[in-house]
Short mmCIF file of C-alpha atoms in Angstrom, two decimals:
data_model
loop_
_atom_site.label_atom_id
_atom_site.label_comp_id
_atom_site.label_asym_id
_atom_site.label_seq_id
_atom_site.Cartn_x
_atom_site.Cartn_y
_atom_site.Cartn_z
CA GLY A 1471 -2.56 -3.91 -17.59
CA ILE A 1472 -5.17 -2.25 -15.46
CA GLN A 1473 -4.68 1.45 -14.77
CA VAL A 1474 -5.78 3.41 -11.72
CA GLU A 1475 -6.13 7.16 -12.08
CA GLN A 1476 -6.82 9.43 -9.15
CA SER A 1477 -7.92 13.04 -9.18
CA PRO A 1478 -7.15 15.67 -8.28
CA PRO A 1479 -3.44 14.97 -7.82
CA ASP A 1480 -3.20 17.71 -5.20
CA LEU A 1481 -5.80 19.41 -3.04
CA ILE A 1482 -5.31 22.19 -0.50
CA LEU A 1483 -8.21 23.08 1.78
CA GLN A 1484 -8.94 25.01 4.93
CA GLU A 1485 -9.91 23.13 8.05
CA GLY A 1486 -13.64 22.51 8.10
CA ALA A 1487 -14.04 22.23 4.33
CA ASN A 1488 -15.51 19.22 2.52
CA SER A 1489 -13.80 17.36 -0.30
CA THR A 1490 -14.39 14.65 -2.89
CA LEU A 1491 -11.60 12.46 -4.19
CA ARG A 1492 -12.09 10.41 -7.34
CA CYS A 1493 -10.64 7.09 -8.44
CA ASN A 1494 -11.07 5.75 -11.99
CA PHE A 1495 -9.99 2.27 -13.03
CA SER A 1496 -9.64 0.96 -16.54
CA ASP A 1497 -10.98 -2.59 -16.22
CA SER A 1498 -13.22 -4.76 -14.09
CA VAL A 1499 -11.78 -5.41 -10.68
CA ASN A 1500 -12.38 -7.82 -7.82
CA ASN A 1501 -12.31 -5.15 -5.21
CA LEU A 1502 -11.23 -1.68 -4.34
CA GLN A 1503 -9.94 -0.18 -1.15
CA TRP A 1504 -9.22 3.30 0.12
CA PHE A 1505 -6.09 3.97 2.15
CA HIS A 1506 -4.76 7.06 3.88
CA GLN A 1507 -0.98 7.47 4.03
CA ASN A 1508 -0.03 9.96 6.70
CA PRO A 1509 2.95 12.33 6.32
CA TRP A 1510 5.18 9.78 8.09
CA GLY A 1511 4.41 7.06 5.54
CA GLN A 1512 1.99 4.88 7.52
CA LEU A 1513 -0.81 3.40 5.40
CA ILE A 1514 -4.17 2.97 7.11
CA ASN A 1515 -7.17 1.13 5.68
CA LEU A 1516 -10.21 3.34 5.35
CA PHE A 1517 -12.68 1.27 3.36
CA TYR A 1518 -12.95 -2.04 1.56
CA ILE A 1519 -15.56 -1.14 -1.03
CA PRO A 1520 -15.89 -3.19 -4.25
CA SER A 1521 -19.35 -1.69 -4.76
CA GLY A 1522 -21.97 0.36 -2.98
CA THR A 1523 -21.62 2.98 -0.29
CA LYS A 1524 -20.03 2.92 3.15
CA GLN A 1525 -19.66 5.53 5.85
CA ASN A 1526 -17.34 5.83 8.81
CA GLY A 1527 -17.70 9.04 10.77
CA ARG A 1528 -16.74 12.01 8.62
CA LEU A 1529 -15.63 9.74 5.78
CA SER A 1530 -17.78 7.96 3.26
CA ALA A 1531 -17.07 6.15 0.00
CA THR A 1532 -19.07 5.07 -3.02
CA THR A 1533 -18.00 2.66 -5.75
CA VAL A 1534 -19.92 2.26 -9.00
CA ALA A 1535 -18.24 -0.84 -10.37
CA THR A 1536 -20.20 -0.86 -13.65
CA GLU A 1537 -18.88 2.62 -14.45
CA ARG A 1538 -15.42 1.90 -13.05
CA TYR A 1539 -15.05 4.65 -10.52
CA SER A 1540 -15.05 5.27 -6.79
CA LEU A 1541 -15.42 8.44 -4.74
CA LEU A 1542 -14.15 9.25 -1.27
CA TYR A 1543 -15.93 12.03 0.61
CA ILE A 1544 -14.32 13.83 3.52
CA SER A 1545 -16.51 16.21 5.47
CA SER A 1546 -15.47 18.85 8.02
CA SER A 1547 -11.78 18.30 7.24
CA GLN A 1548 -9.25 18.29 10.06
CA THR A 1549 -5.50 18.84 9.87
CA THR A 1550 -5.01 15.15 10.69
CA ASP A 1551 -6.71 14.29 7.39
CA SER A 1552 -3.62 15.57 5.60
CA GLY A 1553 -1.65 13.00 3.66
CA VAL A 1554 -2.02 10.96 0.49
CA TYR A 1555 -5.12 8.95 -0.34
CA PHE A 1556 -4.87 5.81 -2.46
CA CYS A 1557 -7.49 3.50 -3.99
CA PRO A 1558 -5.74 0.24 -4.95
CA VAL A 1559 -7.70 -2.33 -6.92
CA LEU A 1560 -7.40 -6.09 -7.31
CA ARG A 1561 -7.25 -7.44 -10.84
CA MET A 1562 -9.93 -9.98 -11.76
CA ASP A 1563 -7.24 -12.53 -12.65
CA SER A 1564 -5.31 -12.15 -9.42
CA ASN A 1565 -5.97 -12.88 -5.78
CA TYR A 1566 -3.01 -11.03 -4.38
CA GLN A 1567 -1.67 -8.20 -6.51
CA LEU A 1568 -3.09 -4.79 -5.72
CA ILE A 1569 -2.64 -2.15 -8.41
CA TRP A 1570 -2.11 1.36 -7.05
CA GLY A 1571 -2.46 4.79 -8.60
CA ALA A 1572 -0.35 7.83 -7.80
CA GLY A 1573 -2.74 9.02 -5.11
CA THR A 1574 -4.30 12.35 -4.17
CA LYS A 1575 -2.19 14.53 -1.88
CA LEU A 1576 -4.44 16.40 0.54
CA ILE A 1577 -3.24 19.30 2.66
CA ILE A 1578 -5.59 20.71 5.29
CA LYS A 1579 -4.54 24.12 6.56
CA PRO A 1580 -5.53 25.22 10.09
CA GLU B 874 -1.45 0.67 15.43
CA THR B 875 -1.50 -2.09 12.83
CA GLY B 876 0.61 -4.60 14.74
CA VAL B 877 3.17 -4.73 11.91
CA THR B 878 6.67 -3.49 12.62
CA GLN B 879 9.61 -2.90 10.28
CA SER B 880 13.30 -2.34 10.83
CA PRO B 881 15.35 -0.35 10.37
CA THR B 882 13.41 2.89 9.98
CA HIS B 883 16.02 4.47 7.74
CA LEU B 884 19.00 3.06 5.90
CA ILE B 885 21.73 4.50 3.71
CA LYS B 886 23.70 2.25 1.37
CA THR B 887 25.99 2.73 -1.58
CA ARG B 888 25.50 1.42 -5.09
CA GLY B 889 26.43 -2.24 -5.46
CA GLN B 890 25.90 -3.14 -1.81
CA GLN B 891 23.36 -5.59 -0.46
CA VAL B 892 20.60 -4.82 2.05
CA THR B 893 18.20 -6.78 4.25
CA LEU B 894 14.97 -5.24 5.48
CA ARG B 895 12.87 -6.88 8.17
CA CYS B 896 9.19 -7.08 8.94
CA SER B 897 7.34 -8.58 11.88
CA SER B 898 3.67 -9.40 11.51
CA GLN B 899 0.94 -10.16 13.98
CA SER B 900 0.62 -13.69 15.24
CA GLY B 901 -1.55 -15.71 12.89
CA HIS B 902 -0.88 -13.58 9.82
CA ASN B 903 0.33 -16.17 7.34
CA THR B 904 0.62 -13.90 4.34
CA VAL B 905 3.05 -11.04 3.92
CA SER B 906 3.45 -8.77 0.92
CA TRP B 907 6.29 -6.37 0.15
CA TYR B 908 5.95 -3.11 -1.74
CA GLN B 909 8.33 -0.48 -3.08
CA GLN B 910 7.13 3.12 -3.02
CA ALA B 911 9.19 5.69 -4.86
CA LEU B 912 8.81 9.33 -3.91
CA GLY B 913 5.53 10.78 -5.17
CA GLN B 914 4.20 7.46 -6.46
CA GLY B 915 1.93 4.71 -5.27
CA PRO B 916 3.33 1.44 -3.90
CA GLN B 917 4.49 -1.18 -6.40
CA PHE B 918 3.99 -4.86 -5.53
CA ILE B 919 7.27 -6.75 -5.21
CA PHE B 920 6.17 -10.19 -4.03
CA GLN B 921 4.03 -12.06 -1.55
CA TYR B 922 4.84 -14.96 0.76
CA TYR B 923 2.37 -17.42 2.14
CA ARG B 924 3.45 -20.01 4.69
CA GLU B 925 7.12 -19.45 3.89
CA GLU B 926 6.79 -19.83 0.12
CA GLU B 927 6.67 -17.15 -2.58
CA ASN B 928 3.06 -16.91 -3.67
CA GLY B 929 3.25 -14.23 -6.36
CA ARG B 930 5.68 -11.72 -7.77
CA GLY B 931 5.45 -8.33 -9.43
CA ASN B 932 7.72 -6.91 -12.10
CA PHE B 933 10.95 -6.87 -10.10
CA PRO B 934 14.28 -8.51 -11.02
CA PRO B 935 15.65 -11.59 -9.21
CA ARG B 936 18.04 -9.47 -7.16
CA PHE B 937 14.96 -8.73 -5.05
CA SER B 938 14.37 -11.81 -2.91
CA GLY B 939 12.58 -12.63 0.28
CA LEU B 940 12.15 -15.02 3.14
CA GLN B 941 9.31 -15.71 5.52
CA PHE B 942 9.82 -17.45 8.84
CA PRO B 943 7.49 -19.53 11.03
CA ASN B 944 7.46 -16.83 13.71
CA TYR B 945 5.56 -14.41 11.39
CA SER B 946 8.65 -12.40 10.55
CA SER B 947 9.98 -11.86 7.05
CA GLU B 948 12.88 -10.34 5.15
CA LEU B 949 13.35 -8.48 1.91
CA ASN B 950 16.84 -8.79 0.44
CA VAL B 951 18.12 -6.61 -2.36
CA ASN B 952 21.45 -7.37 -4.01
CA ALA B 953 23.61 -5.13 -6.19
CA LEU B 954 21.81 -1.97 -5.13
CA GLU B 955 21.11 0.63 -7.78
CA LEU B 956 20.32 4.32 -7.34
CA ASP B 957 16.71 3.68 -8.45
CA ASP B 958 16.24 1.33 -5.51
CA SER B 959 16.00 4.38 -3.26
CA ALA B 960 12.43 4.25 -1.95
CA LEU B 961 10.14 3.51 0.96
CA TYR B 962 9.76 -0.25 1.40
CA LEU B 963 6.51 -1.40 2.95
CA CYS B 964 5.40 -4.77 4.19
CA ALA B 965 1.80 -5.71 4.70
CA SER B 966 0.38 -8.75 6.44
CA THR B 967 -2.96 -10.49 6.09
CA PRO B 968 -4.78 -12.55 8.70
CA ARG B 969 -4.99 -16.27 8.29
CA ASP B 970 -7.43 -17.53 5.67
CA GLN B 971 -8.48 -14.07 4.58
CA LYS B 972 -8.08 -12.84 1.06
CA VAL B 973 -5.00 -10.70 0.73
CA ALA B 974 -6.78 -7.78 -0.78
CA ASP B 975 -9.57 -7.69 1.76
CA THR B 976 -7.51 -6.83 4.76
CA GLN B 977 -3.90 -5.73 4.62
CA TYR B 978 -2.14 -4.24 7.60
CA PHE B 979 0.86 -2.15 6.70
CA GLY B 980 4.02 -1.52 8.62
CA PRO B 981 5.50 1.98 8.91
CA GLY B 982 8.09 1.27 6.23
CA THR B 983 11.86 1.41 5.82
CA ARG B 984 13.23 4.36 3.89
CA LEU B 985 16.24 3.21 1.85
CA THR B 986 18.62 5.70 0.29
CA VAL B 987 21.20 4.45 -2.21
CA LEU B 988 24.11 6.78 -2.87
#
């Protein structure tokens, strides 16, 4: 089945730093999303981004579907950015089953 | 706030017992999906319900079952609990007539510990 690999697995940064999180997927997908899971477990949608580039404040994302990867950029990190970031994808032969990787755990130190 | 609530927040059970977890979606959200998230891993898809019928299932045994009710609430039932069932259980709802994967709103989860 399709595999989702995220890197780095862990990232520790000082407040104010910038970061890039990467998501590789092994097969063509219908779409890709980025989620942030806060330390209490709540998952929040960040982007729905099957292709192209989107920006929302300090966050932006780019997906290059032909090369099977997506990047999430976080600028001027804040302690509230801490948590785990996921990039689930939807298989081409499915309209409901998201496939998730293990995530990138981000810790922002004050 | 996603408008999706789950209960209970935490639960401790012993091996072999049965458990029911509950989820309440926003009005108009006809589709609900359930996920299991083990510690340090990404969520794993259990199943999805659409208009009170199972609409898709992941690689989970039949002792994982669900129900969806007309009032936009749903249940996840797990029979014969095993130690490996210890995890965070998440439900996610999708607005009417929207593709599941476009917009999913997650609840805060129920953390189940099986001793």
